[in-house]
Coordinates of C-alpha atoms in Angstrom, one line a residue:
M310 CA 142.0 74.9 115.8
T311 CA 144.4 72.0 115.6
S312 CA 143.8 68.6 117.0
A313 CA 146.3 69.3 119.6
Q314 CA 144.4 72.4 120.7
V315 CA 141.5 71.1 122.7
G316 CA 141.8 68.1 125.0
T317 CA 144.4 66.0 123.2
D318 CA 145.9 62.8 124.6
N319 CA 148.7 64.8 126.0
A320 CA 146.7 67.5 127.7
P321 CA 143.9 67.5 130.1
D322 CA 140.5 68.8 129.1
G323 CA 140.4 72.5 129.4
A324 CA 144.2 72.9 129.2
E325 CA 143.8 75.5 126.5
E326 CA 142.5 78.7 128.0
G327 CA 139.4 80.1 126.3
Y328 CA 138.1 76.8 125.0
E329 CA 135.4 75.1 126.9
R330 CA 133.4 71.9 126.4
G331 CA 130.3 73.5 127.6
L332 CA 128.1 73.3 124.5
G333 CA 125.1 71.1 125.4
S334 CA 122.7 69.4 123.0
R335 CA 120.2 72.2 122.9
Q336 CA 122.9 74.8 122.2
V337 CA 124.5 72.7 119.4
Q338 CA 121.0 72.2 117.9
M339 CA 120.2 75.9 118.0
I340 CA 123.6 76.9 116.6
A341 CA 123.0 74.4 113.8
I342 CA 119.5 75.8 113.1
G343 CA 120.6 79.4 113.4
G344 CA 123.5 78.8 111.1
A345 CA 121.0 77.8 108.4
I346 CA 118.9 81.0 108.9
G347 CA 120.7 84.2 108.0
V348 CA 120.8 87.3 106.0
G349 CA 121.0 85.3 102.7
L350 CA 117.4 84.2 103.3
F351 CA 116.1 87.3 105.0
L352 CA 117.5 89.9 102.6
G353 CA 119.2 88.1 99.6
A354 CA 116.0 86.3 98.7
G355 CA 114.4 89.6 97.6
A356 CA 116.8 90.1 94.7
N357 CA 116.7 86.4 93.8
I358 CA 112.9 86.4 93.7
A359 CA 113.0 89.3 91.3
K360 CA 115.4 87.3 89.1
A361 CA 113.8 83.9 89.2
G362 CA 110.3 84.2 90.4
P363 CA 108.7 81.2 92.1
S364 CA 111.4 78.9 90.7
L365 CA 113.6 80.2 93.5
I366 CA 111.8 77.7 95.7
F367 CA 113.2 74.8 93.6
M368 CA 116.7 76.4 93.6
Y369 CA 116.6 76.4 97.4
A370 CA 115.4 72.8 97.6
L371 CA 118.1 71.7 95.1
A372 CA 120.9 73.5 96.9
G373 CA 119.5 72.2 100.2
V374 CA 120.0 68.6 99.0
I375 CA 123.6 69.4 98.1
I376 CA 124.2 71.0 101.5
F377 CA 122.8 67.9 103.2
F378 CA 125.4 65.8 101.2
I379 CA 128.1 68.1 102.4
M380 CA 127.0 68.0 106.0
R381 CA 126.7 64.2 106.0
A382 CA 130.3 64.0 104.6
L383 CA 131.4 66.4 107.4
G384 CA 129.5 64.4 109.9
E385 CA 131.3 61.1 109.0
L386 CA 134.6 62.9 109.3
L387 CA 133.6 64.5 112.6
L388 CA 132.7 61.1 114.2
Y389 CA 135.9 59.5 112.8
R390 CA 138.0 62.2 114.6
P391 CA 136.1 65.0 116.4
V392 CA 138.4 68.1 116.3
S393 CA 137.6 71.7 116.8
G394 CA 139.7 72.5 113.7
S395 CA 137.1 70.5 111.7
F396 CA 137.4 70.9 108.0
A397 CA 140.8 72.7 108.2
E398 CA 142.2 69.7 110.1
Y399 CA 140.8 67.2 107.7
S400 CA 142.2 69.1 104.8
R401 CA 145.6 69.0 106.5
E402 CA 145.3 65.3 107.2
F403 CA 144.1 64.1 103.8
L404 CA 145.4 66.6 101.3
G405 CA 148.5 67.9 103.1
P406 CA 149.6 70.8 105.4
F407 CA 149.3 73.4 102.6
F408 CA 145.6 72.7 102.1
G409 CA 145.0 72.9 105.9
Y410 CA 146.7 76.2 106.0
F411 CA 144.9 77.5 102.9
T412 CA 141.5 76.3 104.1
A413 CA 141.9 77.8 107.6
W414 CA 142.9 81.2 106.2
T415 CA 140.1 81.0 103.6
Y416 CA 137.5 80.2 106.2
W417 CA 138.8 83.2 108.1
L418 CA 138.3 85.3 104.9
M419 CA 134.8 83.9 104.5
W420 CA 133.7 85.0 107.9
V421 CA 135.3 88.4 107.5
V422 CA 133.4 89.1 104.3
T423 CA 130.3 87.5 105.7
G424 CA 130.6 90.0 108.6
M425 CA 130.7 92.7 105.9
A426 CA 127.5 91.4 104.4
E427 CA 125.8 91.2 107.7
L428 CA 126.8 94.8 108.5
T429 CA 125.5 95.9 105.1
A430 CA 122.2 94.0 105.7
A431 CA 121.9 95.6 109.2
A432 CA 122.4 99.0 107.7
I433 CA 119.7 98.3 105.1
Y434 CA 117.3 97.1 107.9
V435 CA 117.8 100.3 109.9
H436 CA 117.2 102.3 106.7
Y437 CA 113.6 100.9 106.8
W438 CA 113.0 103.1 109.9
F439 CA 115.5 105.9 109.3
P440 CA 115.8 106.4 105.5
R441 CA 117.9 109.6 105.9
V442 CA 120.7 107.9 107.9
P443 CA 123.6 106.9 105.5
Q444 CA 124.2 103.1 105.3
W445 CA 127.9 103.5 106.1
T446 CA 127.2 105.3 109.4
T447 CA 124.9 102.6 110.7
A448 CA 127.3 99.9 109.6
L449 CA 130.2 101.6 111.4
V450 CA 128.1 102.0 114.6
F451 CA 127.2 98.3 114.7
L452 CA 130.8 97.3 113.9
V453 CA 132.1 99.2 116.9
I454 CA 129.3 97.9 119.3
L455 CA 129.9 94.2 118.3
F456 CA 133.6 94.7 118.6
G457 CA 133.2 95.8 122.1
V458 CA 130.9 92.9 123.0
N459 CA 133.4 90.4 121.6
L460 CA 136.2 91.8 123.7
I461 CA 134.3 91.3 126.9
S462 CA 133.8 87.5 127.2
V463 CA 133.4 84.3 125.2
K464 CA 131.8 82.3 128.0
L465 CA 128.2 83.2 127.1
F466 CA 128.7 82.5 123.4
G467 CA 126.7 79.3 123.3
E468 CA 123.9 80.7 125.4
L469 CA 123.6 83.9 123.5
E470 CA 123.6 82.1 120.1
F471 CA 120.9 79.8 121.5
W472 CA 118.6 82.7 122.2
F473 CA 119.5 84.6 119.0
S474 CA 118.6 81.5 117.0
M475 CA 115.5 81.0 119.0
V476 CA 114.4 84.5 118.0
K477 CA 115.0 83.7 114.3
V478 CA 113.2 80.3 114.5
T479 CA 110.2 81.7 116.4
A480 CA 109.8 84.6 114.0
L481 CA 110.0 82.4 110.9
I482 CA 107.4 79.9 112.3
G483 CA 105.2 82.9 113.1
M484 CA 105.5 84.2 109.6
I485 CA 104.6 80.8 108.1
V486 CA 101.6 80.5 110.4
I487 CA 100.3 84.0 109.5
G488 CA 100.9 83.4 105.8
L489 CA 98.9 80.1 106.0
G490 CA 96.2 81.9 107.8
V491 CA 95.9 84.5 105.0
L492 CA 95.8 81.7 102.5
T493 CA 93.3 79.6 104.4
F494 CA 90.9 82.2 105.8
G495 CA 91.5 85.1 103.5
F496 CA 91.9 87.8 106.2
S497 CA 94.1 91.0 105.7
A498 CA 94.5 93.2 102.7
A499 CA 96.3 90.4 100.8
G500 CA 93.5 87.9 101.4
D501 CA 91.7 88.6 98.1
T502 CA 94.8 88.0 96.0
A503 CA 96.6 85.3 98.1
S504 CA 96.5 82.0 96.3
V505 CA 98.6 79.0 95.5
A506 CA 98.1 79.9 91.9
N507 CA 100.5 82.8 92.4
L508 CA 103.3 80.3 92.0
W509 CA 102.5 79.9 88.3
Q510 CA 99.9 82.3 87.0
F511 CA 102.4 85.2 86.4
D512 CA 104.4 84.0 83.4
G513 CA 104.8 80.5 84.9
F514 CA 106.9 78.8 87.5
F515 CA 110.1 79.9 85.6
P516 CA 109.0 83.4 84.5
K517 CA 112.4 84.5 83.3
G518 CA 113.6 81.1 82.0
V519 CA 115.6 78.3 83.5
G520 CA 118.9 80.1 82.8
S521 CA 118.0 83.1 84.9
S522 CA 116.9 80.8 87.7
L523 CA 120.2 78.9 87.7
M524 CA 122.0 82.2 87.9
T525 CA 120.5 82.7 91.4
L526 CA 122.3 79.6 92.7
Q527 CA 125.3 81.6 93.8
G528 CA 123.0 83.8 96.0
V529 CA 121.2 80.7 97.2
M530 CA 124.4 79.0 98.2
F531 CA 125.4 82.2 100.2
A532 CA 122.2 81.8 102.1
Y533 CA 123.5 78.4 103.4
L534 CA 126.9 79.6 104.4
A535 CA 127.6 79.0 108.1
V536 CA 125.6 75.8 108.2
E537 CA 129.0 74.0 108.6
L538 CA 129.6 76.1 111.8
V539 CA 128.2 73.1 113.7
G540 CA 131.4 71.3 112.8
V541 CA 133.5 73.8 114.6
T542 CA 131.6 72.9 117.8
A543 CA 133.0 69.3 117.6
G544 CA 135.8 69.9 120.0
E545 CA 133.6 71.9 122.4
S546 CA 130.5 69.7 122.6
E547 CA 129.7 67.8 125.7
N548 CA 128.8 64.6 123.7
P549 CA 129.6 65.0 120.0
E550 CA 128.7 61.3 119.3
K551 CA 125.1 62.1 120.1
T552 CA 124.7 65.9 119.5
L553 CA 126.4 66.2 116.1
P554 CA 124.5 63.4 114.2
K555 CA 121.2 64.7 115.6
A556 CA 122.1 68.3 114.5
I557 CA 123.1 67.1 111.0
N558 CA 120.2 64.7 110.5
T559 CA 117.6 67.4 111.3
L560 CA 119.0 69.6 108.5
P561 CA 116.6 68.4 105.8
W562 CA 113.5 69.4 107.8
R563 CA 115.1 72.7 108.7
I564 CA 115.7 73.5 105.0
A565 CA 112.2 72.2 104.1
L566 CA 110.5 74.4 106.7
F567 CA 112.6 77.5 107.0
Y568 CA 113.7 77.9 103.4
V569 CA 111.3 76.0 101.0
G570 CA 108.3 76.3 103.3
A571 CA 108.7 80.0 104.2
L572 CA 109.3 81.1 100.6
T573 CA 106.5 79.0 99.3
V574 CA 104.0 80.6 101.7
I575 CA 105.3 84.1 101.0
L576 CA 105.1 83.6 97.2
C577 CA 101.6 82.3 97.6
V578 CA 100.5 85.3 99.7
V579 CA 102.2 87.9 97.5
K580 CA 102.9 87.6 93.8
W581 CA 106.6 87.4 93.0
T582 CA 106.5 90.6 90.8
E583 CA 106.1 92.7 94.0
F584 CA 109.6 91.9 95.3
A585 CA 112.9 93.7 94.4
D586 CA 116.6 93.9 95.3
G587 CA 117.5 95.4 98.7
V588 CA 114.1 94.6 100.3
S589 CA 113.5 91.7 102.7
P590 CA 110.7 89.6 101.2
F591 CA 109.4 89.0 104.7
V592 CA 109.2 92.7 105.6
K593 CA 107.6 93.3 102.2
A594 CA 105.0 90.5 102.7
F595 CA 103.9 91.8 106.1
A596 CA 103.6 95.3 104.7
L597 CA 101.4 94.1 101.8
I598 CA 99.3 92.0 104.1
G599 CA 98.5 95.2 105.9
I600 CA 100.2 94.7 109.2
P601 CA 102.7 97.6 109.3
A602 CA 103.5 96.9 112.9
G603 CA 104.2 93.3 111.9
A604 CA 106.6 94.4 109.2
G605 CA 108.4 96.5 111.8
I606 CA 108.7 93.5 114.1
V607 CA 110.0 91.3 111.3
N608 CA 112.5 94.0 110.4
F609 CA 113.7 94.0 114.0
V610 CA 114.0 90.2 113.9
V611 CA 116.0 90.2 110.7
L612 CA 118.2 93.0 112.1
T613 CA 118.9 90.8 115.1
A614 CA 119.7 87.9 112.9
A615 CA 122.2 89.9 110.9
L616 CA 123.9 91.2 114.0
S617 CA 123.9 87.7 115.5
S618 CA 125.7 86.3 112.5
C619 CA 128.2 89.2 112.4
N620 CA 128.8 88.6 116.1
S621 CA 129.5 84.9 115.4
G622 CA 131.8 85.9 112.6
M623 CA 133.9 88.0 114.9
Y624 CA 134.0 85.1 117.4
S625 CA 135.0 82.6 114.7
T626 CA 137.7 84.8 113.0
G627 CA 139.4 85.6 116.2
R628 CA 139.5 81.9 117.1
M629 CA 140.7 80.9 113.6
L630 CA 143.6 83.3 113.8
R631 CA 144.5 81.8 117.1
T632 CA 144.4 78.3 115.6
L633 CA 146.6 79.4 112.8
A634 CA 149.1 80.9 115.2
D635 CA 149.1 77.7 117.3
N636 CA 150.0 75.8 114.1
G637 CA 152.8 78.3 113.3
E638 CA 150.9 79.5 110.3
A639 CA 150.2 83.0 111.6
P640 CA 152.1 85.4 113.9
R641 CA 152.5 84.0 117.4
A642 CA 150.9 87.1 118.8
F643 CA 147.5 85.9 117.7
S644 CA 147.7 82.9 120.1
K645 CA 147.7 85.2 123.2
L646 CA 144.6 85.8 125.2
S647 CA 143.5 89.0 126.9
A648 CA 142.7 89.3 130.6
S649 CA 139.1 88.4 129.8
K650 CA 140.3 85.2 128.0
T651 CA 139.4 86.4 124.5
P652 CA 141.7 86.3 121.5
A653 CA 141.6 90.1 121.5
L654 CA 144.3 90.7 118.9
G655 CA 142.8 88.3 116.4
I656 CA 139.3 89.8 116.9
T657 CA 140.8 93.3 116.5
V658 CA 142.5 92.5 113.2
S659 CA 139.4 90.7 111.9
V660 CA 137.2 93.6 112.8
A661 CA 139.6 96.0 111.0
F662 CA 139.2 94.0 107.8
M663 CA 135.4 93.9 108.3
G664 CA 135.6 97.7 108.4
I665 CA 136.2 97.4 104.6
G666 CA 132.5 96.7 104.4
V667 CA 131.8 100.1 106.0
V668 CA 133.9 101.7 103.2
L669 CA 132.0 99.8 100.5
N670 CA 128.8 101.0 102.0
Y671 CA 130.1 104.5 101.7
I672 CA 131.4 104.1 98.1
V673 CA 128.9 101.8 96.5
P674 CA 126.0 101.3 98.9
E675 CA 123.7 99.9 96.2
K676 CA 126.2 97.2 95.3
A677 CA 128.0 96.5 98.6
F678 CA 125.8 93.5 99.6
G679 CA 126.3 91.8 96.2
Y680 CA 130.0 92.3 96.2
V681 CA 130.7 90.9 99.6
T682 CA 128.2 88.0 99.2
S683 CA 129.9 86.8 96.0
V684 CA 133.4 86.8 97.7
A685 CA 131.9 85.0 100.8
T686 CA 130.2 82.4 98.5
A687 CA 133.5 81.7 96.7
A688 CA 135.3 81.2 100.0
G689 CA 132.5 79.0 101.3
I690 CA 132.6 76.9 98.1
W691 CA 136.3 76.3 98.7
T692 CA 135.6 75.2 102.3
W693 CA 132.8 72.8 101.1
L694 CA 135.0 71.4 98.4
M695 CA 137.7 70.6 101.0
I696 CA 135.2 68.8 103.1
L697 CA 134.0 66.7 100.2
I698 CA 137.4 65.9 98.8
S699 CA 138.6 65.0 102.3
H700 CA 135.6 62.7 102.7
V701 CA 136.3 61.0 99.4
L702 CA 139.9 60.3 100.4
Y703 CA 138.8 59.2 103.9
R704 CA 136.4 56.7 102.4
R705 CA 139.2 55.3 100.2
A706 CA 141.4 54.9 103.3
V707 CA 138.6 53.1 105.1
V708 CA 138.0 50.7 102.2
A709 CA 141.7 50.0 102.0
G710 CA 141.8 49.3 105.8
R711 CA 144.1 52.1 106.6
L712 CA 141.7 54.0 108.8
P713 CA 138.8 53.0 111.2
A714 CA 135.2 53.4 110.0
S715 CA 133.2 56.3 111.3
S716 CA 130.2 55.6 113.5
F717 CA 128.2 58.0 111.4
P718 CA 128.7 57.0 107.7
A719 CA 127.3 59.1 104.9
P720 CA 124.6 57.4 102.9
G721 CA 125.9 56.2 99.6
G722 CA 129.5 56.4 100.7
A723 CA 131.5 58.8 98.5
V724 CA 128.9 58.9 95.7
C725 CA 127.0 61.8 97.1
S726 CA 130.2 63.7 97.7
Y727 CA 131.1 63.3 94.0
I728 CA 127.7 64.7 93.1
A729 CA 128.1 67.6 95.4
I730 CA 131.6 68.3 94.0
V731 CA 130.3 68.5 90.5
F732 CA 127.4 70.8 91.6
L733 CA 129.8 73.2 93.4
L734 CA 132.1 73.4 90.3
F735 CA 129.0 74.2 88.3
V736 CA 128.1 77.0 90.7
T737 CA 131.6 78.3 90.3
G738 CA 131.1 78.3 86.6
L739 CA 128.0 80.4 87.0
I740 CA 129.9 82.9 89.2
A741 CA 132.5 83.2 86.4
Y742 CA 129.8 83.7 83.8
D743 CA 128.1 86.5 85.7
A744 CA 129.8 89.9 85.2
D745 CA 128.8 91.3 88.6
S746 CA 129.9 88.3 90.7
R747 CA 133.0 87.5 88.6
V748 CA 135.0 90.0 90.6
C749 CA 135.0 87.5 93.6
L750 CA 137.1 85.1 91.5
Y751 CA 139.7 87.8 90.9
V752 CA 139.7 88.4 94.6
M753 CA 140.1 84.7 95.3
A754 CA 142.9 84.5 92.7
G755 CA 144.7 87.4 94.5
W756 CA 144.0 85.7 97.8
A757 CA 145.6 82.5 96.6
V758 CA 148.7 84.4 95.4
V759 CA 149.0 86.0 98.9
L760 CA 148.7 82.7 100.7
G761 CA 151.1 81.0 98.2
I762 CA 153.7 83.7 99.0
G763 CA 153.0 83.2 102.8
W764 CA 153.5 79.5 102.4
A765 CA 156.8 79.9 100.6
I766 CA 158.0 82.2 103.4
L767 CA 156.9 79.7 106.0
S768 CA 158.6 76.8 104.2
A769 CA 161.9 78.8 104.1
S770 CA 161.8 80.1 107.7
N771 CA 160.2 77.1 109.5
P772 CA 160.2 73.9 107.4
E773 CA 158.8 71.9 110.3
V774 CA 155.4 73.7 110.0
T775 CA 155.1 72.6 106.4
R776 CA 155.7 68.9 107.1
R777 CA 152.8 66.4 107.3
R778 CA 152.1 65.3 110.9
E779 CA 150.2 62.3 112.2
P780 CA 146.8 63.4 113.5
E781 CA 146.2 63.4 117.2
L782 CA 143.0 61.9 118.5
E783 CA 141.1 63.9 121.1
K784 CA 139.5 63.1 124.4
V785 CA 135.9 64.2 123.8
G786 CA 133.1 64.6 126.3

């Protein structure tokens, strides 16, 4: 999504078919909230609790601080130049065309593998009700259904995501309230054992050591993937100068409530030793509380959340391929829209790649989720690093007087971005250290080779594409 793509100085608003500026404040807010609540929390937290115990709460809080640094850095860039291409465009502007190309394609990869993770999670959720149905069958059915939905229309995207996010938020708040009720009034089957002391009385707050807790950071970071999706709405928001800062500034309380708060309540109600890999901690908690119907309802909610995220992934990947095509960095065929004004070819190709997740569910159903989340995390870390490095370079340009200051400066200037960069490199080191997740770095290395070859071919066939261009400012609102 280039700066020339949506409402540039040379084109009227809405000149690009399929892109609308119809996202109001409530929709941007809910997309931001929903982006921070996904399968990484609903399903991935189960395995991480088993590895780290109650200390997982601290890991989510620590990672949440870093995510806030990243989002404030992105926010400053967005209010300097609101573009729908967001971080890919800033990479192109501050680091050069190759980095914009690499970041756009890698973000596409991130959403493809995230879609695989969501399909895997959805299959696991259905397994709760129908244990005899193979995971790969369920994943394939959901893939086909969502593919059909994405080909119909993009006009209702903002409204649908608003309600999808509303379901997730309402369910999480309900779970927190019920958990607090169990702790306070002692009702239900878990009332006798529910206690704040559960956070430390089973081998302490770090029951398996600090090292084991740190190793969960890669899964924790996956839980925060898509929080940057609010940046992609910049070129489509009715009033980004107001809606984007508000959405970003509310991030700390969202993390405190939905991640730290929800996990704290659950681990007080149910001792951490009850949780295991492949089981949603929320479903498990309700089952142990003695409300089986509640567990079924929660299972339905988290199933909806997984399908919502996968749906967003299909939407985003199709659009990203169209952006790359408009930049001359992907086949021109991807820029064409169908009769229903959807980037049908881009969606189709993306869904075909998401189908690899169905194959993984057939070959290694017990490891499918772990494999795809590690690849998605690695791709997400690259995207976040590009945001942070672009922010550092932007701040240097502002200090030197080469660029105008943003109306939404990040606190501490570039200092917090440097801290976040070091943290992300540390998490990358943890991924390299862990034998199971290390495979994602091999995948990323192969991905880099493929993109490098693609760039060399582009440079030879169309040198103009690889030259640095002056950014175009947008008419927004």
